[in-house]
N, CA, C and O atoms as CSV, one atom per row, in Angstrom:
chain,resi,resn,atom,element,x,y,z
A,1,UNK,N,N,-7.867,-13.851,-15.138
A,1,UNK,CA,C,-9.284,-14.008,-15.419
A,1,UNK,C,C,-10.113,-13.097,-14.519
A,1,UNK,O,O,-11.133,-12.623,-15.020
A,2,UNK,N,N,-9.872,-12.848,-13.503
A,2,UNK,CA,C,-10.480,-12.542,-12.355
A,2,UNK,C,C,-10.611,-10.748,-12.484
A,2,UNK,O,O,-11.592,-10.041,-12.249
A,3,UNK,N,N,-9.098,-10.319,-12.988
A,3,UNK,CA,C,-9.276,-9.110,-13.919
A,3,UNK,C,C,-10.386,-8.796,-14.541
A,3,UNK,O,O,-11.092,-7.912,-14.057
A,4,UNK,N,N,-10.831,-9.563,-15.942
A,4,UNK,CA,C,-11.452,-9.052,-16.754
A,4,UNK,C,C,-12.981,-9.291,-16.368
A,4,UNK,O,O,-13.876,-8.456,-16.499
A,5,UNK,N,N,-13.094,-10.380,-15.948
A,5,UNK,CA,C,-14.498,-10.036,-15.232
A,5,UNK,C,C,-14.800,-8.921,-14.260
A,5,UNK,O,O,-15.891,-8.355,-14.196
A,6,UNK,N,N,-13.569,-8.602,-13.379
A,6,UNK,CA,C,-14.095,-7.183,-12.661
A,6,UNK,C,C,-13.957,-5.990,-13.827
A,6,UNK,O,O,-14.800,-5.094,-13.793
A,7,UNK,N,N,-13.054,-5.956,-14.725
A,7,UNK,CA,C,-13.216,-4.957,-15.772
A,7,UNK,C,C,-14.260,-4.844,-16.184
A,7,UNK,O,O,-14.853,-3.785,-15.982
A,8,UNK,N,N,-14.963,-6.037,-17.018
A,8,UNK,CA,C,-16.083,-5.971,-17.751
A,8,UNK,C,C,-17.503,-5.490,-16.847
A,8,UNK,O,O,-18.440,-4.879,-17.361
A,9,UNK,N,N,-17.442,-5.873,-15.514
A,9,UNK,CA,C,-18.463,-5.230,-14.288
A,9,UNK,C,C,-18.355,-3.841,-14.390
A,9,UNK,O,O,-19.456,-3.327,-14.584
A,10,UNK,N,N,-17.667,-3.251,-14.346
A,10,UNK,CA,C,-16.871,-1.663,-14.330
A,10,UNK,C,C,-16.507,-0.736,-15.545
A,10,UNK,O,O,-16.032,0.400,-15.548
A,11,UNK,N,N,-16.898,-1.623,-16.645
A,11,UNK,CA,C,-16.677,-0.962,-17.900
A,11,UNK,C,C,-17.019,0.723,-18.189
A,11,UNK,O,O,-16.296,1.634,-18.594
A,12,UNK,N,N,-18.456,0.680,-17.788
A,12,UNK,CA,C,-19.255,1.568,-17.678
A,12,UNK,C,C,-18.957,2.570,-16.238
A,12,UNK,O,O,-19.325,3.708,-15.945
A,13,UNK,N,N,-18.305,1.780,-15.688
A,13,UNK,CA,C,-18.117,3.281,-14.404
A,13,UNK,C,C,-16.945,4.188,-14.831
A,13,UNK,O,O,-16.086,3.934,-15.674
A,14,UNK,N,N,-17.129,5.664,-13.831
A,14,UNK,CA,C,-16.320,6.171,-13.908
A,14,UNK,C,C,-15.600,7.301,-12.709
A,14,UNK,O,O,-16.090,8.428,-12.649
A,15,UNK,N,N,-14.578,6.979,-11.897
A,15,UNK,CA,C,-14.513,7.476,-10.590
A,15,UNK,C,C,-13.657,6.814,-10.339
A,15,UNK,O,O,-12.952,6.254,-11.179
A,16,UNK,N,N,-13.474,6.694,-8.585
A,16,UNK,CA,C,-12.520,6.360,-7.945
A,16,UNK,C,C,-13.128,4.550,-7.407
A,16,UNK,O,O,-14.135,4.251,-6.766
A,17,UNK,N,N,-12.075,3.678,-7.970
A,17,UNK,CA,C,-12.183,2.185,-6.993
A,17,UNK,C,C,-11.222,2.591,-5.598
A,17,UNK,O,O,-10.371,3.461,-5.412
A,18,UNK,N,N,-11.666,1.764,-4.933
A,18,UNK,CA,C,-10.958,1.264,-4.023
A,18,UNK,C,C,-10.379,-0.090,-4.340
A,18,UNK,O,O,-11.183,-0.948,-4.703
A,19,UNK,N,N,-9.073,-0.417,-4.256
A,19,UNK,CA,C,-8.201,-1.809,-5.125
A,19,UNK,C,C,-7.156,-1.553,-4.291
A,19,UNK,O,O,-6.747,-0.424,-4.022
A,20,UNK,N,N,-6.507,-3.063,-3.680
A,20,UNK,CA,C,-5.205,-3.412,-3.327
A,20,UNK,C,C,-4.188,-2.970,-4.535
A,20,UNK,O,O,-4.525,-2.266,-5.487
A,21,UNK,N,N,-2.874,-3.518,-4.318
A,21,UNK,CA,C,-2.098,-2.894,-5.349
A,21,UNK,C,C,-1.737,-4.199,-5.896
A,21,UNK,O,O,-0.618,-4.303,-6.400
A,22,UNK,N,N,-2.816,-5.602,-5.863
A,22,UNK,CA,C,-2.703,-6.534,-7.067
A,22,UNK,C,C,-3.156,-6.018,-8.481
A,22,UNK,O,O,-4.199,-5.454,-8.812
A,23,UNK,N,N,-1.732,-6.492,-9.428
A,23,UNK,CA,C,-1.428,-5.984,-10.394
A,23,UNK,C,C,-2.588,-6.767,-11.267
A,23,UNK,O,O,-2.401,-6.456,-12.443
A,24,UNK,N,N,-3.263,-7.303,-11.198
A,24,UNK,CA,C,-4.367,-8.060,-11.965
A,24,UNK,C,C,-5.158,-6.865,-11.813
A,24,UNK,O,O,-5.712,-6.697,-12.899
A,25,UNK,N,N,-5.348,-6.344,-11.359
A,25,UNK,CA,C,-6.341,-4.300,-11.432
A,25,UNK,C,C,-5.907,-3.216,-11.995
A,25,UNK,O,O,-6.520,-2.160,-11.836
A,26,UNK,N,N,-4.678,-3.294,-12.817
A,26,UNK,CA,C,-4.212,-2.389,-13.705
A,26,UNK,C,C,-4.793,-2.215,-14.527
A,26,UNK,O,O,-4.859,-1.005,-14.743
A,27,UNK,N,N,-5.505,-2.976,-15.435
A,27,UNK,CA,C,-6.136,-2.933,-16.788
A,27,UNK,C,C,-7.161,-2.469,-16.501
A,27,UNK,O,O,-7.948,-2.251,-17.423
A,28,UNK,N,N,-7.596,-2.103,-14.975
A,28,UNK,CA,C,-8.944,-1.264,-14.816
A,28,UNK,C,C,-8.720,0.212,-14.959
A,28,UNK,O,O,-9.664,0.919,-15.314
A,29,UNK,N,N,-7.313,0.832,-14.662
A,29,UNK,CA,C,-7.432,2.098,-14.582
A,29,UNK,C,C,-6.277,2.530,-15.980
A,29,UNK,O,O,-5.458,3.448,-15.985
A,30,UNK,N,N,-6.443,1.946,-16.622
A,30,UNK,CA,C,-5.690,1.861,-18.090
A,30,UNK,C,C,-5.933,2.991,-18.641
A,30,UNK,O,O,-5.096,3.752,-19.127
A,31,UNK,N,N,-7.363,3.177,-18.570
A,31,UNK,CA,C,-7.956,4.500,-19.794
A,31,UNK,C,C,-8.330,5.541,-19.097
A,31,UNK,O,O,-9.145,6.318,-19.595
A,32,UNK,N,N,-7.808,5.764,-17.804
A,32,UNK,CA,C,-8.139,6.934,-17.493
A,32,UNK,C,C,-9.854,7.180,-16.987
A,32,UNK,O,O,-10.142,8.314,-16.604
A,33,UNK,N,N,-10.702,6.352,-16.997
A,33,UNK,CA,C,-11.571,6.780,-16.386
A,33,UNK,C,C,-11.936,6.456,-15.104
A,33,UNK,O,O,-12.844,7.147,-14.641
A,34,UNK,N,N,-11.511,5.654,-14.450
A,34,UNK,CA,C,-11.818,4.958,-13.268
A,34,UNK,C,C,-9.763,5.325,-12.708
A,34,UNK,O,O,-8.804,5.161,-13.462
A,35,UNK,N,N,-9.705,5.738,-11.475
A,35,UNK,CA,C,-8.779,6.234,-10.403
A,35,UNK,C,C,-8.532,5.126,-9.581
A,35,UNK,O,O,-9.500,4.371,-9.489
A,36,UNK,N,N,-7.437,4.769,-8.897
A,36,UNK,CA,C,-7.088,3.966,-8.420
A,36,UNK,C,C,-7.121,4.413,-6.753
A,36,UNK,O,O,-6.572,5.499,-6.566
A,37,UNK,N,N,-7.632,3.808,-5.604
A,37,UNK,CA,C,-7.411,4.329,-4.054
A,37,UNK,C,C,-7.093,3.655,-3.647
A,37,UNK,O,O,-7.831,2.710,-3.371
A,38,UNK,N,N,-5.437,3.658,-3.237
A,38,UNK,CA,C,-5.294,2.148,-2.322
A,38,UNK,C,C,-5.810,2.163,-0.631
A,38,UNK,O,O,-6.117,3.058,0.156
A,39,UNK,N,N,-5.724,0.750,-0.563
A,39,UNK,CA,C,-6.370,0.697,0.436
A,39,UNK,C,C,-5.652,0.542,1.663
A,39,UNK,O,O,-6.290,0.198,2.658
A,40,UNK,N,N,-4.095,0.798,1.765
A,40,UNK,CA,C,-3.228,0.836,2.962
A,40,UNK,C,C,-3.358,-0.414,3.658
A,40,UNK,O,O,-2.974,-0.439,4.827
A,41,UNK,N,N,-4.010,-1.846,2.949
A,41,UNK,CA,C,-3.645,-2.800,4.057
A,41,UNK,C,C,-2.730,-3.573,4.017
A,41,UNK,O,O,-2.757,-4.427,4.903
A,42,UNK,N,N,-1.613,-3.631,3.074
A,42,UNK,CA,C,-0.755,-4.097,2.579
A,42,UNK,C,C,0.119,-3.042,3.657
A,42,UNK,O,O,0.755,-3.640,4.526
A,43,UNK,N,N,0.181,-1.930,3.668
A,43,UNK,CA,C,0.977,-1.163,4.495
A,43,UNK,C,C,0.606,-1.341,6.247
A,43,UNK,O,O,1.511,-0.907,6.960
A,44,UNK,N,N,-0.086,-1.673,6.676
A,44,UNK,CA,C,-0.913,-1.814,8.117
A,44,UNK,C,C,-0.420,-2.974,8.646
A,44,UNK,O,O,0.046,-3.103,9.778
A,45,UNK,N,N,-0.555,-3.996,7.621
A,45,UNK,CA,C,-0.389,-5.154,7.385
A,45,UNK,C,C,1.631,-5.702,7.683
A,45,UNK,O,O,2.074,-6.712,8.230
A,46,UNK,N,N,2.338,-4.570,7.072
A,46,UNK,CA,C,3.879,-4.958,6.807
A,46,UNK,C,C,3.754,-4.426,8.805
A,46,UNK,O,O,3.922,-5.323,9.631
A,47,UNK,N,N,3.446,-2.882,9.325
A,47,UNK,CA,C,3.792,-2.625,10.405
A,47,UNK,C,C,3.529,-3.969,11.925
A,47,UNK,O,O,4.274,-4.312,12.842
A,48,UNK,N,N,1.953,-4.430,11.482
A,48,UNK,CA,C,1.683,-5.448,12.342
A,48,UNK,C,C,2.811,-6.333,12.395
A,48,UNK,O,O,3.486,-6.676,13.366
A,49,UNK,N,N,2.910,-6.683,11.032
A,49,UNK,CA,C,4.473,-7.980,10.822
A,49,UNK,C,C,5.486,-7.737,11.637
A,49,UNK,O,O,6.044,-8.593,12.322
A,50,UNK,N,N,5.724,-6.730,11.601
A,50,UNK,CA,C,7.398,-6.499,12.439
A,50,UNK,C,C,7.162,-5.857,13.948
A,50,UNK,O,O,8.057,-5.237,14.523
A,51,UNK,N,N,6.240,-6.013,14.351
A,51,UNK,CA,C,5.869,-5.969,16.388
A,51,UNK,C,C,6.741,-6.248,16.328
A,51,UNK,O,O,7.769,-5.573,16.388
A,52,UNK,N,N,6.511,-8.134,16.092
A,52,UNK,CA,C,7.652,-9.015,16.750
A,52,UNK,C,C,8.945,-8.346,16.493
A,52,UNK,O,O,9.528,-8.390,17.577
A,53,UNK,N,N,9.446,-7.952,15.924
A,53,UNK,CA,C,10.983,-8.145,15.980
A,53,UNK,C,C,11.204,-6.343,16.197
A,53,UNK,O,O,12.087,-5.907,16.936
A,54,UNK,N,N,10.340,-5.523,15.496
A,54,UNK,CA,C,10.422,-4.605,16.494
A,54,UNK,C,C,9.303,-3.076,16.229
A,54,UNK,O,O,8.940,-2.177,15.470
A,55,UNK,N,N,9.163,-3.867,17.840
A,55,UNK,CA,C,7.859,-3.456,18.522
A,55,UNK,C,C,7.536,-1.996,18.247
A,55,UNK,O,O,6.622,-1.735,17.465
A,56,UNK,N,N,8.266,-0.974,18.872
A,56,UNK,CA,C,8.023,0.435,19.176
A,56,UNK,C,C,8.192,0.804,17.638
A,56,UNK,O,O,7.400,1.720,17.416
A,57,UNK,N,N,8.698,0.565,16.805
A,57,UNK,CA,C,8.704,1.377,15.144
A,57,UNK,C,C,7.306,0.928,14.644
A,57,UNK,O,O,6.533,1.497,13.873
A,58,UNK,N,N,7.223,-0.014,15.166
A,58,UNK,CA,C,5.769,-0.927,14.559
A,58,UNK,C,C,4.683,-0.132,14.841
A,58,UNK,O,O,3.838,0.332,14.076
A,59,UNK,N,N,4.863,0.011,16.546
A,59,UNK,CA,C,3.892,0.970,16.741
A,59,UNK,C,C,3.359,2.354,16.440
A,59,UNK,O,O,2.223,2.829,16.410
A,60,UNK,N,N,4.817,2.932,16.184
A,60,UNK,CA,C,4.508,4.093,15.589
A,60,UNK,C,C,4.188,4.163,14.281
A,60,UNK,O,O,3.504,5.143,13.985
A,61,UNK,N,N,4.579,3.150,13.080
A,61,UNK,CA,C,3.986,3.160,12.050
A,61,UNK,C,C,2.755,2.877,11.867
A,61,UNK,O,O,2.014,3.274,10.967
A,62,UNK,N,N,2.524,2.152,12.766
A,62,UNK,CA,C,0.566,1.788,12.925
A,62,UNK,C,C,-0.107,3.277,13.531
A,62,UNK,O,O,-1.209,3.418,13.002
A,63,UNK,N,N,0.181,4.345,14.401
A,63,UNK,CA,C,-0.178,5.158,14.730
A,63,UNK,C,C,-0.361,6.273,13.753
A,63,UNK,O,O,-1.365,6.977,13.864
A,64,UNK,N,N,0.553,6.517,12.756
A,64,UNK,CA,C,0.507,7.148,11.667
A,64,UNK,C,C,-0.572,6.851,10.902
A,64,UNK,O,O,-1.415,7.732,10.730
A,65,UNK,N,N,-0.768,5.341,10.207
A,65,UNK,CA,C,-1.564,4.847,9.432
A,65,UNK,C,C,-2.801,5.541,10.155
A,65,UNK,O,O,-3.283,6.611,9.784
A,66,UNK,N,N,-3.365,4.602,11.509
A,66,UNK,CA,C,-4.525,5.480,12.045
A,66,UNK,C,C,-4.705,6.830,11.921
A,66,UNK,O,O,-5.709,7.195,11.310
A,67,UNK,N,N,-3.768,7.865,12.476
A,67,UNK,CA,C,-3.894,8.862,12.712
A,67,UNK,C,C,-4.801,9.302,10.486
A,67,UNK,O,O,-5.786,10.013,10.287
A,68,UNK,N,N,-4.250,8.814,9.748
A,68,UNK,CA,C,-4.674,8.829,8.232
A,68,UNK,C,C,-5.861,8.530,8.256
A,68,UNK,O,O,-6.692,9.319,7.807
A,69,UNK,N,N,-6.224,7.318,8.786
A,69,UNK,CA,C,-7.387,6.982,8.427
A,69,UNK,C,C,-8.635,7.890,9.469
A,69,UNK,O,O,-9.825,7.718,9.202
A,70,UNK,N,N,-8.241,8.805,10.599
A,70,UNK,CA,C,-8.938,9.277,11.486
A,70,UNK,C,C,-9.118,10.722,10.808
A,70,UNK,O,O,-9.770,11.575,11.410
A,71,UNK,N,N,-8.534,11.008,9.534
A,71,UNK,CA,C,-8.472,12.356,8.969
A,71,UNK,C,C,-9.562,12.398,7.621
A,71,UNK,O,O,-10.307,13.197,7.054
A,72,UNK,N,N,-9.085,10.872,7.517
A,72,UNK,CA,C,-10.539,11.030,6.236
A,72,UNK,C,C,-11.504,10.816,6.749
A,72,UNK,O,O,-12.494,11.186,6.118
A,73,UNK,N,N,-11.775,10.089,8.204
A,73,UNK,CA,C,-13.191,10.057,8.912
A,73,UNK,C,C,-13.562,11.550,8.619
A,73,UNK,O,O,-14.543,12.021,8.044
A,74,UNK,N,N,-12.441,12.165,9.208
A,74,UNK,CA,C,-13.307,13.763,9.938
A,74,UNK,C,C,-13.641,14.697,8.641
A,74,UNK,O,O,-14.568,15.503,8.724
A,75,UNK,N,N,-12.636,14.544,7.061
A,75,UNK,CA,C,-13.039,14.525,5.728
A,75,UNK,C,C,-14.448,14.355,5.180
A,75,UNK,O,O,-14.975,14.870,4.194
A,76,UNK,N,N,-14.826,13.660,5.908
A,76,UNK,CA,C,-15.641,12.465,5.318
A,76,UNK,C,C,-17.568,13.074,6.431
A,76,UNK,O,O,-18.671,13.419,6.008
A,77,UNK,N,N,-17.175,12.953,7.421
A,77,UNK,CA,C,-18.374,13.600,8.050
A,77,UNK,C,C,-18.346,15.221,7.622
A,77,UNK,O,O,-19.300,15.986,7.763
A,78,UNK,N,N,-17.468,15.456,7.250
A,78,UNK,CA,C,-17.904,17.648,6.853
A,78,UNK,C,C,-18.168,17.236,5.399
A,78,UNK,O,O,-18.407,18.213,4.689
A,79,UNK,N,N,-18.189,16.200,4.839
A,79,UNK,CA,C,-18.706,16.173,3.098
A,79,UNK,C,C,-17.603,16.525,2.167
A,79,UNK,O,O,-18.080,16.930,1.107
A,80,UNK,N,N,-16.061,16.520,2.170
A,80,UNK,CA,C,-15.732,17.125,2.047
A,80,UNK,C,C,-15.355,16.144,0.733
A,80,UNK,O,O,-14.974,14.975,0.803
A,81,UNK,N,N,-15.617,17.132,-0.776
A,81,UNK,CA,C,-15.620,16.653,-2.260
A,81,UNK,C,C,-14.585,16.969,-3.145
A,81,UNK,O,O,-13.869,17.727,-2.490
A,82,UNK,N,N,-14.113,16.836,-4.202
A,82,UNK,CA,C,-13.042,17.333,-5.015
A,82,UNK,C,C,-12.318,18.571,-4.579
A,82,UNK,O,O,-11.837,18.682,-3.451
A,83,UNK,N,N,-12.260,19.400,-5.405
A,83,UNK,CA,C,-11.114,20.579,-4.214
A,83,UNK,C,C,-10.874,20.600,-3.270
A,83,UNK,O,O,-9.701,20.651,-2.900
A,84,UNK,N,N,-12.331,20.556,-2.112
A,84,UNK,CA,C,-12.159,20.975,-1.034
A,84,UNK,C,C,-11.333,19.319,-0.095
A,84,UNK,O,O,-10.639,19.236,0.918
A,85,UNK,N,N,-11.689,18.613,-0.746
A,85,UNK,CA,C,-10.757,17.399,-0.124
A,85,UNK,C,C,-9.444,17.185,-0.165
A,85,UNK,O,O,-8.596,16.786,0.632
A,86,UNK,N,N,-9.472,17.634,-1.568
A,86,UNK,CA,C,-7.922,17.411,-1.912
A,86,UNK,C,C,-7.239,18.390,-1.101
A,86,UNK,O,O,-6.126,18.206,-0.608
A,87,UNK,N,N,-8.092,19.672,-0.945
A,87,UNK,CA,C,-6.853,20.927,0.062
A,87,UNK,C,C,-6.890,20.271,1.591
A,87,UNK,O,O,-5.983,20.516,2.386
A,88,UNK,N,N,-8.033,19.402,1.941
A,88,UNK,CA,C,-8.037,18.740,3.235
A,88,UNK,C,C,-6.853,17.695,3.524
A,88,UNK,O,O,-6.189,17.458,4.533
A,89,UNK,N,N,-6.862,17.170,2.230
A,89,UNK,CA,C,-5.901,16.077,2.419
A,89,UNK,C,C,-4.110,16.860,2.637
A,89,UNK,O,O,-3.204,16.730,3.461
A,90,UNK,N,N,-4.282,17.494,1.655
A,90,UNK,CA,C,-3.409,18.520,1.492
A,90,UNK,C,C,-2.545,19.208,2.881
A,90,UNK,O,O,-1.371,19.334,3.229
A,91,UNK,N,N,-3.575,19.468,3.283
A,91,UNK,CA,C,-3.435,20.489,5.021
A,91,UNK,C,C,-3.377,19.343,6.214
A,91,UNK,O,O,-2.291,19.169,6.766
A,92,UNK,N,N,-4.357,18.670,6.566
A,92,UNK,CA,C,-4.048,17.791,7.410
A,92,UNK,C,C,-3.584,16.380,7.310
A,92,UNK,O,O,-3.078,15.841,8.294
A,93,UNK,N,N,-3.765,15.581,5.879
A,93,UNK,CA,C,-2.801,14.459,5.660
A,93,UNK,C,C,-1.472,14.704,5.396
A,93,UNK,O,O,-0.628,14.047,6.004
A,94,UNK,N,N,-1.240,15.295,4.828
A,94,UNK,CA,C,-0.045,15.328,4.071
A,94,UNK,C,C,1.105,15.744,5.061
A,94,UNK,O,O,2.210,15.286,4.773
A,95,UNK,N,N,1.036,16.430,6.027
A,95,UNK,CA,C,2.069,16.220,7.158
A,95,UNK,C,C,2.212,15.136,7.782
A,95,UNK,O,O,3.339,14.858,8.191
A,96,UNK,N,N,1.453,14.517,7.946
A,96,UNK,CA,C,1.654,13.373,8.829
A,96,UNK,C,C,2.325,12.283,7.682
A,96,UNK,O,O,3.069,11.383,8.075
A,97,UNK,N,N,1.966,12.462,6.113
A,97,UNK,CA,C,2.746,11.314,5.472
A,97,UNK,C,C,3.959,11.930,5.560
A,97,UNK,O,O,4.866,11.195,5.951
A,98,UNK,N,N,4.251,13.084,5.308
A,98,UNK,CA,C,6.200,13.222,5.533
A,98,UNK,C,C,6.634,13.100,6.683
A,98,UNK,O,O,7.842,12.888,6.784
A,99,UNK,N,N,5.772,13.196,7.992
A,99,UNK,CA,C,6.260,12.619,9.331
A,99,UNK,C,C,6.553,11.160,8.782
A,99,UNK,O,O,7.708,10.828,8.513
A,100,UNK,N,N,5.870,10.609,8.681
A,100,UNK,CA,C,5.904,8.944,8.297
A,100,UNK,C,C,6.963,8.728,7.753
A,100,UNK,O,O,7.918,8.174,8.296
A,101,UNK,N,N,6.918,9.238,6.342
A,101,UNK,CA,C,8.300,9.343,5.656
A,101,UNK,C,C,9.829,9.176,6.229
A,101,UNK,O,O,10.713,8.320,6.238
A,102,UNK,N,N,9.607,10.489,6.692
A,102,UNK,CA,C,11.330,11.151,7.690
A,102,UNK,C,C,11.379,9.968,8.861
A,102,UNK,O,O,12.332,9.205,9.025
A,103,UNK,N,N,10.381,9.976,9.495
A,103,UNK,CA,C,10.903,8.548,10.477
A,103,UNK,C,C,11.137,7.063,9.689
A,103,UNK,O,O,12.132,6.464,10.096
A,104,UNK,N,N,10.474,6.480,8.773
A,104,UNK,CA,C,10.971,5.367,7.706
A,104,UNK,C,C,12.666,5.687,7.466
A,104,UNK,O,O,13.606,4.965,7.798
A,105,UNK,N,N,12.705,6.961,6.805
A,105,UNK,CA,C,13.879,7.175,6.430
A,105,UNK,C,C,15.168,7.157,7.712
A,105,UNK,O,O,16.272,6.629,7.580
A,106,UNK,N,N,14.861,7.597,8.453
A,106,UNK,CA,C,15.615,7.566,9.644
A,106,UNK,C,C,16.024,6.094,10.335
A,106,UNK,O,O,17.137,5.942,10.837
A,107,UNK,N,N,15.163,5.176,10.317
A,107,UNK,CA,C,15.768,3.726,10.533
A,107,UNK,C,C,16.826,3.416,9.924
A,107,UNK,O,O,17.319,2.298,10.072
């Protein structure tokens, strides 16, 4: 239910949401006009979980996440819009997600 009332709010937009990756928000980006941005707290969220049992991977996966979210700040104060974001994301995110990656993979 909770779906279609945010659908029917949003009918008329067209761009990027910001949405967790509850599957009750699929039917929003169905037709292609509205983009899906997750919001990494589901991922922030798993690294906090495992401190406890173990600490130092935790930490470094939380350092990554930040270090992401400190790139679209600096994105984000130069204005930076379609192309020129995507080559931003491109150049300075996108290493740090295959750092992320290769160390995940390496556990």
């Amino acid at each position: 239910k909770g779906s279609n009332t945010l659908l029917s709010k949003l009918a008329g937009f067209e761009g990027i949401v910001l949405a967790d990756a509850e599957h009750r928000h699929n039917a929003l980006f169905e037709d292609g006009k509205r983009l899906e941005d997750g919001c990494q707290a589901h991922g922030r969220r798993k690294f906090r979980d495992a401190e406890k049992s173990q600490p130092v991977l935790a930490k470094e996966g939380g350092e990554f996440i930040t270090a992401l979210y400190i790139r679209e700040d600096q994105a984000k104060q130069q204005g930076l819009q379609g192309e020129a974001l995507l080559q931003w994301r491109r150049e300075h995110s996108g290493p740090l997600k295959t750092q992320l990656v290769e160390c995940m993979d390496a556990v």
